[in-house]
Backbone as JSON Lines, residues from 0, in Angstrom:
{"i":0,"aa":"X","n":[0.81,-1.38,-0.35],"ca":[0.21,-0.28,0.01],"c":[0.88,0.96,-0.11]}
{"i":1,"aa":"X","n":[0.4,2.59,-0.73],"ca":[1.49,3.21,-0.99],"c":[0.56,4.54,-0.28]}
{"i":2,"aa":"X","n":[1.3,5.34,-0.15],"ca":[0.9,7.01,1.2],"c":[-0.7,7.38,0.8]}
{"i":3,"aa":"X","n":[-0.81,7.21,-0.82],"ca":[-2.16,7.95,-0.9],"c":[-3.15,6.92,-0.44]}
{"i":4,"aa":"X","n":[-2.61,5.22,-1.02],"ca":[-3.66,4.16,-0.42],"c":[-3.73,4.24,0.98]}
{"i":5,"aa":"X","n":[-2.71,4.8,1.79],"ca":[-2.96,4.95,3.3],"c":[-3.96,6.18,3.67]}
{"i":6,"aa":"X","n":[-3.65,7.07,3.23],"ca":[-4.32,8.31,2.98],"c":[-5.49,7.87,2.55]}
{"i":7,"aa":"X","n":[-6.14,8.15,1.59],"ca":[-7.49,7.17,1.23],"c":[-8.35,6.49,2.59]}
{"i":8,"aa":"X","n":[-7.65,5.33,2.73],"ca":[-8.18,4.7,3.92],"c":[-8.54,5.43,5.25]}
{"i":9,"aa":"X","n":[-7.52,6.62,6.0],"ca":[-7.88,7.39,6.44],"c":[-8.8,8.62,6.34]}
{"i":10,"aa":"X","n":[-9.32,9.1,5.33],"ca":[-9.86,9.59,4.84],"c":[-11.55,9.03,4.89]}
{"i":11,"aa":"X","n":[-11.67,7.22,4.73],"ca":[-13.28,6.9,4.75],"c":[-12.69,6.29,6.37]}
{"i":12,"aa":"X","n":[-12.21,6.23,6.98],"ca":[-12.48,5.83,8.3],"c":[-12.39,7.08,8.79]}
{"i":13,"aa":"X","n":[-12.26,8.15,8.63],"ca":[-12.72,9.66,9.68],"c":[-14.1,9.54,8.68]}
{"i":14,"aa":"X","n":[-14.48,9.64,7.56],"ca":[-16.46,9.47,6.73],"c":[-16.9,9.0,7.6]}
{"i":15,"aa":"X","n":[-16.58,7.86,8.1],"ca":[-17.36,6.55,8.75],"c":[-17.2,6.63,10.29]}
{"i":16,"aa":"X","n":[-16.27,7.41,10.63],"ca":[-16.87,7.54,12.45],"c":[-16.47,8.87,13.21]}
{"i":17,"aa":"X","n":[-16.77,9.68,12.43],"ca":[-16.54,11.55,12.68],"c":[-16.2,11.55,13.89]}
{"i":18,"aa":"X","n":[-14.56,11.14,14.12],"ca":[-13.88,11.29,15.33],"c":[-14.41,12.77,15.06]}
{"i":19,"aa":"X","n":[-14.59,14.0,16.46],"ca":[-14.39,14.62,17.12],"c":[-13.61,16.76,16.72]}
{"i":20,"aa":"X","n":[-12.43,15.63,16.98],"ca":[-11.27,16.33,16.64],"c":[-10.62,15.89,16.0]}
{"i":21,"aa":"X","n":[-10.86,15.6,13.82],"ca":[-10.83,15.52,12.9],"c":[-11.2,16.98,12.1]}
{"i":22,"aa":"X","n":[-9.66,16.77,11.52],"ca":[-10.26,18.22,10.25],"c":[-10.57,17.4,9.72]}
{"i":23,"aa":"X","n":[-10.71,16.39,9.16],"ca":[-11.21,15.85,7.71],"c":[-12.4,15.75,7.94]}
{"i":24,"aa":"X","n":[-12.99,15.24,9.64],"ca":[-14.47,14.98,10.0],"c":[-15.19,16.63,9.71]}
{"i":25,"aa":"X","n":[-14.78,17.66,9.91],"ca":[-14.73,19.23,9.54],"c":[-15.31,19.21,8.54]}
{"i":26,"aa":"X","n":[-14.44,18.5,7.7],"ca":[-14.86,18.21,5.87],"c":[-15.66,18.21,5.7]}
{"i":27,"aa":"X","n":[-16.5,16.75,6.2],"ca":[-17.58,16.12,5.91],"c":[-19.08,16.2,6.46]}
{"i":28,"aa":"X","n":[-18.75,17.59,7.42],"ca":[-19.85,17.91,8.28],"c":[-20.29,19.28,8.1]}
{"i":29,"aa":"X","n":[-19.31,19.93,7.68],"ca":[-19.62,21.52,7.13],"c":[-20.94,22.17,7.4]}
{"i":30,"aa":"X","n":[-20.91,22.81,7.58],"ca":[-22.77,23.31,7.14],"c":[-23.14,23.14,6.32]}
{"i":31,"aa":"X","n":[-21.81,23.7,5.32],"ca":[-21.85,24.11,3.77],"c":[-21.28,23.12,2.46]}
{"i":32,"aa":"X","n":[-21.56,21.72,3.61],"ca":[-21.37,20.52,2.72],"c":[-20.21,20.48,1.67]}
{"i":33,"aa":"X","n":[-20.82,20.61,0.88],"ca":[-19.49,19.5,-0.45],"c":[-19.41,21.53,-1.36]}
{"i":34,"aa":"X","n":[-19.74,22.42,-0.87],"ca":[-19.23,23.69,-1.6],"c":[-18.53,23.82,-0.43]}
{"i":35,"aa":"X","n":[-18.26,23.44,0.65],"ca":[-17.22,23.75,1.41],"c":[-15.98,23.23,1.08]}
{"i":36,"aa":"X","n":[-15.68,21.81,0.75],"ca":[-14.61,20.85,0.04],"c":[-14.24,21.64,-1.01]}
{"i":37,"aa":"X","n":[-15.55,22.02,-1.9],"ca":[-14.97,23.11,-3.13],"c":[-14.22,24.42,-3.27]}
{"i":38,"aa":"X","n":[-14.94,25.06,-2.1],"ca":[-13.88,26.01,-2.27],"c":[-12.42,25.62,-1.41]}
{"i":39,"aa":"X","n":[-12.27,25.14,-0.86],"ca":[-11.61,24.75,-0.04],"c":[-10.22,24.5,-1.31]}
{"i":40,"aa":"X","n":[-10.58,23.35,-2.1],"ca":[-10.14,22.66,-3.48],"c":[-9.83,23.86,-4.04]}
{"i":41,"aa":"X","n":[-10.17,25.3,-4.72],"ca":[-9.82,26.43,-5.35],"c":[-8.84,26.92,-4.66]}
{"i":42,"aa":"X","n":[-9.49,27.12,-3.21],"ca":[-8.28,28.03,-2.05],"c":[-6.67,26.91,-2.69]}
{"i":43,"aa":"X","n":[-6.69,26.05,-2.5],"ca":[-5.44,25.04,-2.55],"c":[-4.77,25.76,-4.3]}
{"i":44,"aa":"X","n":[-6.01,25.24,-5.42],"ca":[-5.32,25.55,-6.43],"c":[-4.27,26.56,-6.96]}
{"i":45,"aa":"X","n":[-5.3,27.26,-6.1],"ca":[-4.24,28.79,-6.65],"c":[-3.1,29.18,-5.44]}
{"i":46,"aa":"X","n":[-3.14,28.38,-4.24],"ca":[-1.9,28.52,-3.43],"c":[-0.69,27.66,-4.06]}
{"i":47,"aa":"X","n":[-0.84,26.32,-4.51],"ca":[-0.23,25.54,-5.59],"c":[-0.22,26.79,-7.15]}
{"i":48,"aa":"X","n":[-0.44,26.76,-7.34],"ca":[-0.22,28.14,-8.75],"c":[0.88,29.23,-8.37]}
{"i":49,"aa":"X","n":[0.41,30.17,-7.43],"ca":[1.26,30.73,-6.56],"c":[2.75,30.16,-6.4]}
{"i":50,"aa":"X","n":[2.77,29.41,-5.06],"ca":[4.12,28.54,-5.25],"c":[5.23,28.32,-6.49]}
{"i":51,"aa":"X","n":[4.4,27.71,-7.5],"ca":[4.88,27.95,-8.89],"c":[5.58,28.57,-9.5]}
{"i":52,"aa":"X","n":[4.44,29.76,-9.46],"ca":[5.16,31.28,-10.31],"c":[5.88,31.37,-9.56]}
{"i":53,"aa":"X","n":[6.2,31.28,-8.05],"ca":[7.81,31.47,-7.08],"c":[8.71,30.32,-7.32]}
{"i":54,"aa":"X","n":[8.57,30.19,-7.76],"ca":[9.75,29.05,-8.3],"c":[10.45,28.35,-6.68]}
{"i":55,"aa":"X","n":[8.65,28.16,-5.34],"ca":[9.82,28.07,-4.11],"c":[8.46,26.18,-4.21]}
{"i":56,"aa":"X","n":[9.75,25.4,-4.6],"ca":[9.8,24.52,-4.94],"c":[9.39,23.93,-3.53]}
{"i":57,"aa":"X","n":[9.29,23.68,-2.26],"ca":[9.4,23.86,-1.06],"c":[7.84,23.78,-0.74]}
{"i":58,"aa":"X","n":[7.56,25.26,-0.68],"ca":[5.97,25.7,-0.41],"c":[4.82,24.77,-2.12]}
{"i":59,"aa":"X","n":[5.82,24.22,-3.14],"ca":[4.99,23.99,-3.99],"c":[4.74,22.67,-3.63]}
{"i":60,"aa":"X","n":[5.58,21.54,-3.08],"ca":[4.96,20.52,-2.87],"c":[3.86,20.19,-1.28]}
{"i":61,"aa":"X","n":[4.44,21.66,-0.22],"ca":[3.12,21.39,0.25],"c":[2.15,22.05,0.26]}
{"i":62,"aa":"X","n":[2.39,22.47,-1.07],"ca":[0.4,23.05,-1.4],"c":[0.09,21.78,-2.4]}
{"i":63,"aa":"X","n":[0.67,21.53,-2.89],"ca":[0.36,20.19,-3.93],"c":[-0.49,19.02,-3.06]}
{"i":64,"aa":"X","n":[0.41,19.15,-2.13],"ca":[0.29,17.75,-0.67],"c":[-1.44,17.94,-0.33]}
{"i":65,"aa":"X","n":[-1.53,19.7,-0.13],"ca":[-3.02,20.27,0.1],"c":[-4.02,19.74,-0.44]}
{"i":66,"aa":"X","n":[-3.51,20.38,-1.55],"ca":[-4.67,19.52,-2.86],"c":[-4.78,18.77,-3.32]}
{"i":67,"aa":"X","n":[-4.15,17.98,-2.85],"ca":[-4.64,15.86,-3.18],"c":[-4.94,15.8,-1.97]}
{"i":68,"aa":"X","n":[-4.89,16.23,-1.08],"ca":[-5.88,15.8,-0.2],"c":[-7.5,16.06,0.05]}
{"i":69,"aa":"X","n":[-7.86,17.75,-0.22],"ca":[-8.96,17.94,-1.07],"c":[-9.57,16.73,-1.58]}
{"i":70,"aa":"X","n":[-8.9,17.13,-2.54],"ca":[-9.45,16.29,-4.27],"c":[-9.74,14.66,-3.6]}
{"i":71,"aa":"X","n":[-8.8,13.83,-2.79],"ca":[-9.36,12.46,-2.16],"c":[-10.86,12.76,-1.06]}
{"i":72,"aa":"X","n":[-10.73,13.61,-0.74],"ca":[-11.98,14.08,0.6],"c":[-13.53,14.21,-0.42]}
{"i":73,"aa":"X","n":[-13.19,15.13,-1.45],"ca":[-13.79,15.26,-2.33],"c":[-14.09,13.25,-3.05]}
{"i":74,"aa":"X","n":[-13.63,12.83,-3.79],"ca":[-13.92,11.29,-4.3],"c":[-14.82,10.55,-3.37]}
{"i":75,"aa":"X","n":[-14.08,11.12,-1.89],"ca":[-14.44,10.47,-1.03],"c":[-16.2,10.67,-0.93]}
{"i":76,"aa":"X","n":[-16.02,12.26,-0.2],"ca":[-17.72,12.95,-0.83],"c":[-18.6,11.85,-1.71]}
{"i":77,"aa":"X","n":[-17.99,11.91,-2.6],"ca":[-19.05,12.13,-4.12],"c":[-18.81,9.88,-4.0]}
{"i":78,"aa":"X","n":[-18.03,9.03,-3.39],"ca":[-18.93,7.33,-3.22],"c":[-17.93,6.87,-4.49]}
{"i":79,"aa":"X","n":[-15.92,7.24,-4.64],"ca":[-15.49,7.14,-5.84],"c":[-14.43,6.94,-4.92]}
{"i":80,"aa":"X","n":[-13.17,6.2,-5.34],"ca":[-12.31,6.38,-4.91],"c":[-11.08,5.93,-5.16]}
{"i":81,"aa":"X","n":[-9.65,5.24,-4.77],"ca":[-8.52,5.94,-6.02],"c":[-8.3,5.33,-6.58]}
{"i":82,"aa":"X","n":[-9.06,3.62,-7.52],"ca":[-9.86,2.81,-7.65],"c":[-9.96,3.26,-9.75]}
{"i":83,"aa":"X","n":[-10.75,4.49,-9.09],"ca":[-12.07,5.14,-9.62],"c":[-10.56,6.27,-10.74]}
{"i":84,"aa":"X","n":[-9.84,6.78,-9.79],"ca":[-8.91,7.69,-10.02],"c":[-7.66,6.67,-11.6]}
{"i":85,"aa":"X","n":[-7.24,5.6,-11.16],"ca":[-6.33,5.06,-11.44],"c":[-7.35,4.5,-12.8]}
{"i":86,"aa":"X","n":[-8.18,4.24,-12.71],"ca":[-8.85,3.37,-14.15],"c":[-8.78,4.76,-15.24]}
{"i":87,"aa":"X","n":[-9.59,6.64,-14.54],"ca":[-9.7,7.21,-15.39],"c":[-8.08,7.24,-15.93]}
{"i":88,"aa":"X","n":[-6.8,7.4,-15.38],"ca":[-5.85,7.77,-15.79],"c":[-4.93,6.59,-16.41]}
{"i":89,"aa":"X","n":[-5.46,5.31,-16.36],"ca":[-5.02,4.21,-17.03],"c":[-5.15,4.07,-18.14]}
{"i":90,"aa":"X","n":[-6.66,4.45,-18.48],"ca":[-7.33,4.42,-19.55],"c":[-7.57,5.5,-20.72]}
{"i":91,"aa":"X","n":[-6.33,7.5,-20.26],"ca":[-5.91,8.29,-20.87],"c":[-4.75,8.21,-21.23]}
{"i":92,"aa":"X","n":[-4.3,6.93,-20.86],"ca":[-2.34,6.21,-21.33],"c":[-2.5,5.71,-22.39]}
């Protein structure tokens, strides 16, 4: 299992258990619902772009990780998983 699989498993676990002290729980239970995660994706995308523009590779890696995390949360919200993403990427190869 790689780090993305592990992260997705944690996201799925948080979705099922909704521990109170979890940021992921807050994403799943926010009053704005899915729109909150979509806003976070937009925010993280902007931060990735700015880090790339500034040639800040350390910040680019950090913001890219944030972007991927929020994307995985959205996939989970939509009932999708990494296999769905892998299948699409493989189909494009």
